[in-house]
């Protein structure tokens, strides 16, 4: 079991967070028992935070009732051992407010606010969307900047403006724009988290506090080692761990959508009873599975 001595007064959302998959039964129903077991395992392995029903949690194919059920199951499973963030926002501001209010009732510690996807609002629209949610829901917020999925980036200037909203305390940065992140870090007190597993080390070198990771499903203890080393200024250990994680990150993120790969690996490990995903996500091809296994072997896992 990996140790994690998080100081939530310093890092309110923790420093190593897994963007959790949502387990399904073979007939496609949410498996809340499996979700609770997975959440506990991730915390045992070193995570001090969990993001529930975000992108990796297939939130776009979950009903509101299923989202709320996942929030409740994970909060009840991990108690005060880890912070739980709810992926309770969408591209519809009113829906985001309603779902986030219901999330708050389950005891989550914060919410993840994504840039509204598909409808491509202006930067002013992103601010208004976030302000409306913050004014309606008394929970701290982690912004989520992921233009590859949202279709829009949150400009550095917008993030600096959003940081003036008292509830906005953190940023999951999946933009892969180091200059933009540097500008945000230099001009705000936001707790910035790498939203790209492989960029954890360089973003922390600039001042990020940790990672929100998909690959941590497989390697939470190694991310804990990397993040703790960076926070302690031990670059040699962090760099060595960064290189150790490379094949695992390729296995999880390099061949097929991360939730699909993570579920298959967790099933191979016996952590999840099934590897079921919901359409439009689809099972990997044999070639993709072979590539995932090859990378895992390179990373020390023979599955």
Tab-separated table of C-alpha atoms in Angstrom:
chain	number	residue	atom	x	y	z
A	1	UNK	CA	0.000	0.000	0.000
A	2	UNK	CA	1.382	3.410	-0.952
A	3	UNK	CA	1.413	6.099	1.669
A	4	UNK	CA	-0.200	9.488	1.166
A	5	UNK	CA	0.115	12.162	3.793
A	6	UNK	CA	-1.829	14.922	2.105
A	7	UNK	CA	-2.239	18.276	3.771
A	8	UNK	CA	-5.682	19.287	2.576
A	9	UNK	CA	-5.211	22.738	4.122
A	10	UNK	CA	-2.353	23.288	1.666
A	11	UNK	CA	-3.773	21.297	-1.261
A	12	UNK	CA	-7.573	21.311	-0.829
A	13	UNK	CA	-8.157	18.763	-3.602
A	14	UNK	CA	-5.065	16.665	-2.889
A	15	UNK	CA	-2.149	16.203	-5.271
A	16	UNK	CA	-2.632	12.818	-6.991
A	17	UNK	CA	-6.148	12.424	-8.355
A	18	UNK	CA	-7.473	9.687	-10.592
A	19	UNK	CA	-10.115	10.532	-13.175
A	20	UNK	CA	-12.137	7.416	-12.392
A	21	UNK	CA	-13.782	5.117	-14.862
A	22	UNK	CA	-17.436	4.248	-14.280
A	23	UNK	CA	-17.717	0.454	-13.987
A	24	UNK	CA	-20.586	-1.244	-15.803
A	25	UNK	CA	-22.077	-4.698	-15.533
A	26	UNK	CA	-22.050	-6.957	-18.590
A	27	UNK	CA	-25.496	-5.633	-19.534
A	28	UNK	CA	-24.343	-2.013	-19.342
A	29	UNK	CA	-25.757	-0.951	-15.980
A	30	UNK	CA	-23.647	1.086	-13.561
A	31	UNK	CA	-21.910	-1.194	-11.050
A	32	UNK	CA	-21.805	0.932	-7.909
A	33	UNK	CA	-20.223	-1.821	-5.800
A	34	UNK	CA	-17.355	-2.121	-8.257
A	35	UNK	CA	-16.990	1.669	-8.241
A	36	UNK	CA	-16.705	1.708	-4.442
A	37	UNK	CA	-14.081	-1.055	-4.494
A	38	UNK	CA	-12.090	0.709	-7.197
A	39	UNK	CA	-12.212	4.005	-5.302
A	40	UNK	CA	-10.869	2.358	-2.168
A	41	UNK	CA	-8.096	0.634	-4.101
A	42	UNK	CA	-6.997	3.881	-5.715
A	43	UNK	CA	-6.825	5.619	-2.347
A	44	UNK	CA	-4.946	2.651	-0.856
A	45	UNK	CA	-2.466	2.916	-3.729
A	46	UNK	CA	-1.714	6.578	-3.085
A	47	UNK	CA	-4.462	8.791	-4.495
A	48	UNK	CA	-5.729	11.564	-2.248
A	49	UNK	CA	-8.365	12.722	-4.689
A	50	UNK	CA	-10.832	11.215	-7.154
A	51	UNK	CA	-12.710	12.825	-10.028
A	52	UNK	CA	-15.986	10.974	-10.531
A	53	UNK	CA	-17.888	10.885	-13.842
A	54	UNK	CA	-15.607	13.182	-15.737
A	55	UNK	CA	-14.539	12.429	-19.305
A	56	UNK	CA	-13.002	9.097	-18.318
A	57	UNK	CA	-16.120	8.307	-16.309
A	58	UNK	CA	-18.194	8.381	-19.514
A	59	UNK	CA	-20.355	11.123	-18.056
A	60	UNK	CA	-21.859	12.004	-21.439
A	61	UNK	CA	-23.618	8.630	-21.564
A	62	UNK	CA	-24.805	8.607	-17.939
A	63	UNK	CA	-28.196	9.736	-16.721
A	64	UNK	CA	-28.381	12.295	-13.935
A	65	UNK	CA	-29.479	9.538	-11.580
A	66	UNK	CA	-26.423	7.465	-12.508
A	67	UNK	CA	-24.099	10.425	-12.015
A	68	UNK	CA	-25.573	11.105	-8.592
A	69	UNK	CA	-25.382	7.427	-7.709
A	70	UNK	CA	-21.681	7.404	-8.585
A	71	UNK	CA	-21.001	10.491	-6.483
A	72	UNK	CA	-22.742	8.923	-3.520
A	73	UNK	CA	-21.044	5.534	-3.898
A	74	UNK	CA	-17.538	6.998	-4.033
A	75	UNK	CA	-18.076	9.492	-1.206
A	76	UNK	CA	-19.410	6.739	1.028
A	77	UNK	CA	-16.547	4.421	0.058
A	78	UNK	CA	-13.582	6.691	0.739
A	79	UNK	CA	-14.967	8.900	3.508
A	80	UNK	CA	-12.451	11.520	4.564
A	81	UNK	CA	-9.447	9.627	3.187
A	82	UNK	CA	-9.621	11.446	-0.152
A	83	UNK	CA	-11.312	14.398	-1.767
A	84	UNK	CA	-14.079	13.644	-4.262
A	85	UNK	CA	-14.801	15.964	-7.180
A	86	UNK	CA	-17.994	15.619	-9.157
A	87	UNK	CA	-18.035	15.797	-12.928
A	88	UNK	CA	-21.405	17.500	-12.689
A	89	UNK	CA	-21.211	20.159	-15.379
A	90	UNK	CA	-22.068	20.070	-19.058
A	91	UNK	CA	-22.454	22.544	-21.914
A	92	UNK	CA	-25.861	23.545	-20.523
A	93	UNK	CA	-25.549	26.028	-17.667
A	94	UNK	CA	-28.972	25.317	-16.161
A	95	UNK	CA	-28.381	21.580	-16.262
A	96	UNK	CA	-24.940	22.071	-14.722
A	97	UNK	CA	-26.429	24.031	-11.844
A	98	UNK	CA	-29.139	21.468	-11.157
A	99	UNK	CA	-26.807	18.472	-11.305
A	100	UNK	CA	-24.157	20.218	-9.205
A	101	UNK	CA	-26.740	21.053	-6.547
A	102	UNK	CA	-27.678	17.382	-6.391
A	103	UNK	CA	-23.994	16.450	-6.269
A	104	UNK	CA	-23.515	18.721	-3.267
A	105	UNK	CA	-26.174	16.773	-1.375
A	106	UNK	CA	-24.062	13.598	-1.688
A	107	UNK	CA	-21.135	15.166	0.181
A	108	UNK	CA	-18.668	15.717	-2.663
A	109	UNK	CA	-15.813	18.107	-1.915
A	110	UNK	CA	-15.896	20.065	-5.159
A	111	UNK	CA	-17.026	20.156	-8.762
A	112	UNK	CA	-15.240	20.052	-12.086
A	113	UNK	CA	-16.351	22.812	-14.451
A	114	UNK	CA	-15.479	22.107	-18.046
A	115	UNK	CA	-15.382	24.629	-20.844
A	116	UNK	CA	-18.805	24.230	-22.472
A	117	UNK	CA	-18.333	21.883	-25.378
A	118	UNK	CA	-19.987	21.803	-28.815
A	119	UNK	CA	-21.794	25.147	-28.570
A	120	UNK	CA	-18.467	27.066	-28.554
A	121	UNK	CA	-19.285	30.104	-26.407
A	122	UNK	CA	-17.104	33.203	-26.337
A	123	UNK	CA	-14.601	33.713	-23.529
A	124	UNK	CA	-17.173	36.024	-21.920
A	125	UNK	CA	-19.666	33.158	-22.161
A	126	UNK	CA	-17.264	30.818	-20.353
A	127	UNK	CA	-16.942	33.355	-17.546
A	128	UNK	CA	-20.710	33.848	-17.309
A	129	UNK	CA	-21.288	30.063	-17.321
A	130	UNK	CA	-18.797	29.582	-14.496
A	131	UNK	CA	-20.096	32.526	-12.479
A	132	UNK	CA	-23.647	31.196	-12.714
A	133	UNK	CA	-22.582	27.806	-11.374
A	134	UNK	CA	-20.424	29.333	-8.633
A	135	UNK	CA	-23.272	31.597	-7.521
A	136	UNK	CA	-25.688	28.669	-7.333
A	137	UNK	CA	-23.543	25.938	-5.743
A	138	UNK	CA	-21.535	26.429	-2.555
A	139	UNK	CA	-18.637	24.154	-3.463
A	140	UNK	CA	-15.046	24.836	-4.541
A	141	UNK	CA	-14.428	24.536	-8.265
A	142	UNK	CA	-11.718	23.015	-10.419
A	143	UNK	CA	-11.809	24.429	-13.936
A	144	UNK	CA	-11.138	21.941	-16.750
A	145	UNK	CA	-9.394	23.278	-19.847
A	146	UNK	CA	-9.418	20.603	-22.560
A	147	UNK	CA	-9.816	22.162	-26.012
A	148	UNK	CA	-9.320	18.831	-27.779
A	149	UNK	CA	-12.698	17.722	-26.442
A	150	UNK	CA	-14.484	20.997	-25.747
A	151	UNK	CA	-13.671	22.526	-29.118
A	152	UNK	CA	-12.558	25.732	-27.397
A	153	UNK	CA	-9.641	26.656	-25.162
A	154	UNK	CA	-9.963	28.771	-22.051
A	155	UNK	CA	-7.605	31.666	-22.684
A	156	UNK	CA	-4.979	32.457	-20.065
A	157	UNK	CA	-6.572	35.862	-19.579
A	158	UNK	CA	-9.932	34.197	-18.960
A	159	UNK	CA	-8.456	31.828	-16.395
A	160	UNK	CA	-6.840	34.785	-14.640
A	161	UNK	CA	-10.267	36.435	-14.521
A	162	UNK	CA	-11.944	33.242	-13.311
A	163	UNK	CA	-9.387	32.995	-10.489
A	164	UNK	CA	-11.040	36.081	-8.964
A	165	UNK	CA	-14.176	34.009	-8.315
A	166	UNK	CA	-13.733	32.838	-4.697
A	167	UNK	CA	-14.931	29.283	-5.367
A	168	UNK	CA	-12.548	28.781	-8.320
A	169	UNK	CA	-9.432	27.402	-6.659
A	170	UNK	CA	-7.954	24.957	-9.154
A	171	UNK	CA	-7.347	24.166	-12.801
A	172	UNK	CA	-7.064	20.825	-14.555
A	173	UNK	CA	-4.844	21.795	-17.479
A	174	UNK	CA	-5.176	19.493	-20.494
A	175	UNK	CA	-4.374	22.152	-23.086
A	176	UNK	CA	-0.719	21.205	-23.672
A	177	UNK	CA	0.151	24.888	-24.014
A	178	UNK	CA	3.070	25.412	-21.657
A	179	UNK	CA	3.254	29.160	-22.251
A	180	UNK	CA	-0.417	29.635	-21.407
A	181	UNK	CA	-0.034	27.567	-18.240
A	182	UNK	CA	3.035	29.556	-17.258
A	183	UNK	CA	1.066	32.781	-17.624
A	184	UNK	CA	-1.715	31.420	-15.414
A	185	UNK	CA	0.731	30.204	-12.775
A	186	UNK	CA	2.536	33.539	-12.774
A	187	UNK	CA	-0.631	35.579	-12.349
A	188	UNK	CA	-2.947	33.530	-10.108
A	189	UNK	CA	-2.964	31.449	-6.948
A	190	UNK	CA	-4.806	28.592	-8.658
A	191	UNK	CA	-3.800	25.054	-7.765
A	192	UNK	CA	-2.882	23.778	-11.213
A	193	UNK	CA	-2.999	20.069	-12.021
A	194	UNK	CA	-1.631	18.383	-15.099
A	195	UNK	CA	-4.499	16.959	-17.108
A	196	UNK	CA	-2.036	15.216	-19.423
A	197	UNK	CA	-0.355	12.332	-17.620
A	198	UNK	CA	2.932	12.691	-19.454
A	199	UNK	CA	3.252	16.416	-18.687
A	200	UNK	CA	3.102	16.071	-14.900
A	201	UNK	CA	6.814	16.623	-14.355
A	202	UNK	CA	7.265	19.698	-16.584
A	203	UNK	CA	4.073	21.351	-15.342
A	204	UNK	CA	5.093	20.773	-11.728
A	205	UNK	CA	8.492	22.251	-12.534
A	206	UNK	CA	6.623	25.465	-13.377
A	207	UNK	CA	4.545	25.346	-10.194
A	208	UNK	CA	1.684	22.893	-10.684
A	209	UNK	CA	0.757	20.945	-7.552
A	210	UNK	CA	-0.095	17.535	-8.985
A	211	UNK	CA	-1.972	15.524	-11.565
A	212	UNK	CA	-5.469	14.402	-12.469
A	213	UNK	CA	-4.574	11.146	-14.177
A	214	UNK	CA	-6.137	8.305	-16.125
A	215	UNK	CA	-2.994	6.169	-16.027
A	216	UNK	CA	-3.102	6.332	-12.218
A	217	UNK	CA	-5.708	3.559	-12.435
A	218	UNK	CA	-2.689	1.354	-13.095
A	219	UNK	CA	0.175	3.275	-11.492
A	220	UNK	CA	-1.140	5.413	-8.629
A	221	UNK	CA	1.840	4.564	-6.432
A	222	UNK	CA	4.280	5.745	-9.092
A	223	UNK	CA	2.414	9.017	-9.585
A	224	UNK	CA	2.467	9.476	-5.826
A	225	UNK	CA	6.239	8.970	-5.895
A	226	UNK	CA	6.708	11.422	-8.786
A	227	UNK	CA	4.482	14.130	-7.322
A	228	UNK	CA	5.921	13.854	-3.818
A	229	UNK	CA	9.436	14.004	-5.228
A	230	UNK	CA	8.641	17.153	-7.217
A	231	UNK	CA	7.012	18.820	-4.215
A	232	UNK	CA	10.124	17.964	-2.185
A	233	UNK	CA	12.471	19.308	-4.864
A	234	UNK	CA	13.928	15.863	-5.605
A	235	UNK	CA	14.202	16.201	-9.362
A	236	UNK	CA	16.367	13.103	-9.828
A	237	UNK	CA	13.752	10.796	-8.295
A	238	UNK	CA	10.939	12.556	-10.119
A	239	UNK	CA	12.719	12.307	-13.470
A	240	UNK	CA	13.466	8.600	-12.999
A	241	UNK	CA	9.829	7.938	-12.105
A	242	UNK	CA	8.669	10.025	-15.071
A	243	UNK	CA	10.622	7.722	-17.382
A	244	UNK	CA	9.310	4.593	-15.618
A	245	UNK	CA	5.766	5.814	-16.234
A	246	UNK	CA	6.270	6.403	-19.949
A	247	UNK	CA	5.293	2.919	-21.229
A	248	UNK	CA	2.340	2.747	-18.834
A	249	UNK	CA	1.078	6.119	-20.059
A	250	UNK	CA	1.434	4.908	-23.637
A	251	UNK	CA	-0.519	1.759	-22.774
A	252	UNK	CA	-3.408	3.676	-21.244
A	253	UNK	CA	-3.495	6.765	-23.432
A	254	UNK	CA	-1.631	5.963	-26.627
A	255	UNK	CA	-3.745	3.464	-28.554
A	256	UNK	CA	-7.437	3.979	-27.845
A	257	UNK	CA	-9.645	6.222	-25.726
A	258	UNK	CA	-8.363	6.215	-22.152
A	259	UNK	CA	-11.492	4.885	-20.464
A	260	UNK	CA	-11.552	1.911	-22.841
A	261	UNK	CA	-7.910	1.042	-22.248
A	262	UNK	CA	-8.113	1.594	-18.488
A	263	UNK	CA	-11.145	-0.670	-18.152
A	264	UNK	CA	-9.479	-3.473	-20.085
A	265	UNK	CA	-6.318	-3.246	-17.987
A	266	UNK	CA	-8.283	-3.150	-14.725
A	267	UNK	CA	-10.237	-6.184	-15.889
A	268	UNK	CA	-7.017	-8.051	-16.739
A	269	UNK	CA	-5.763	-7.225	-13.251
A	270	UNK	CA	-8.956	-8.558	-11.670
A	271	UNK	CA	-9.827	-5.134	-10.249
A	272	UNK	CA	-13.007	-4.765	-12.338
A	273	UNK	CA	-15.354	-7.671	-13.065
A	274	UNK	CA	-15.985	-6.438	-16.635
A	275	UNK	CA	-14.423	-4.140	-19.222
A	276	UNK	CA	-17.785	-2.901	-20.530
A	277	UNK	CA	-18.075	0.573	-22.056
A	278	UNK	CA	-21.120	2.313	-23.492
A	279	UNK	CA	-21.530	3.245	-27.119
A	280	UNK	CA	-20.244	5.230	-28.864
A	281	UNK	CA	-17.098	3.987	-27.066
A	282	UNK	CA	-16.159	0.602	-28.470
A	283	UNK	CA	-13.963	-2.343	-27.621
A	284	UNK	CA	-10.336	-2.279	-28.823
A	285	UNK	CA	-9.217	-4.273	-31.837
A	286	UNK	CA	-6.844	-7.202	-31.374
A	287	UNK	CA	-4.009	-5.027	-32.692
A	288	UNK	CA	-4.801	-2.317	-30.148
A	289	UNK	CA	-4.941	-4.856	-27.333
A	290	UNK	CA	-1.585	-6.285	-28.406
A	291	UNK	CA	-0.059	-2.811	-28.390
A	292	UNK	CA	-1.457	-2.112	-24.913
A	293	UNK	CA	-0.057	-5.391	-23.577
A	294	UNK	CA	3.323	-4.703	-25.183
A	295	UNK	CA	3.602	-1.312	-23.506
A	296	UNK	CA	2.514	-2.765	-20.173
A	297	UNK	CA	5.207	-5.435	-20.394
A	298	UNK	CA	7.765	-2.707	-21.008
A	299	UNK	CA	6.450	-1.003	-17.888
A	300	UNK	CA	6.779	-4.154	-15.807
A	301	UNK	CA	3.226	-5.528	-16.065
A	302	UNK	CA	2.770	-8.907	-17.742
A	303	UNK	CA	-1.002	-9.120	-18.241
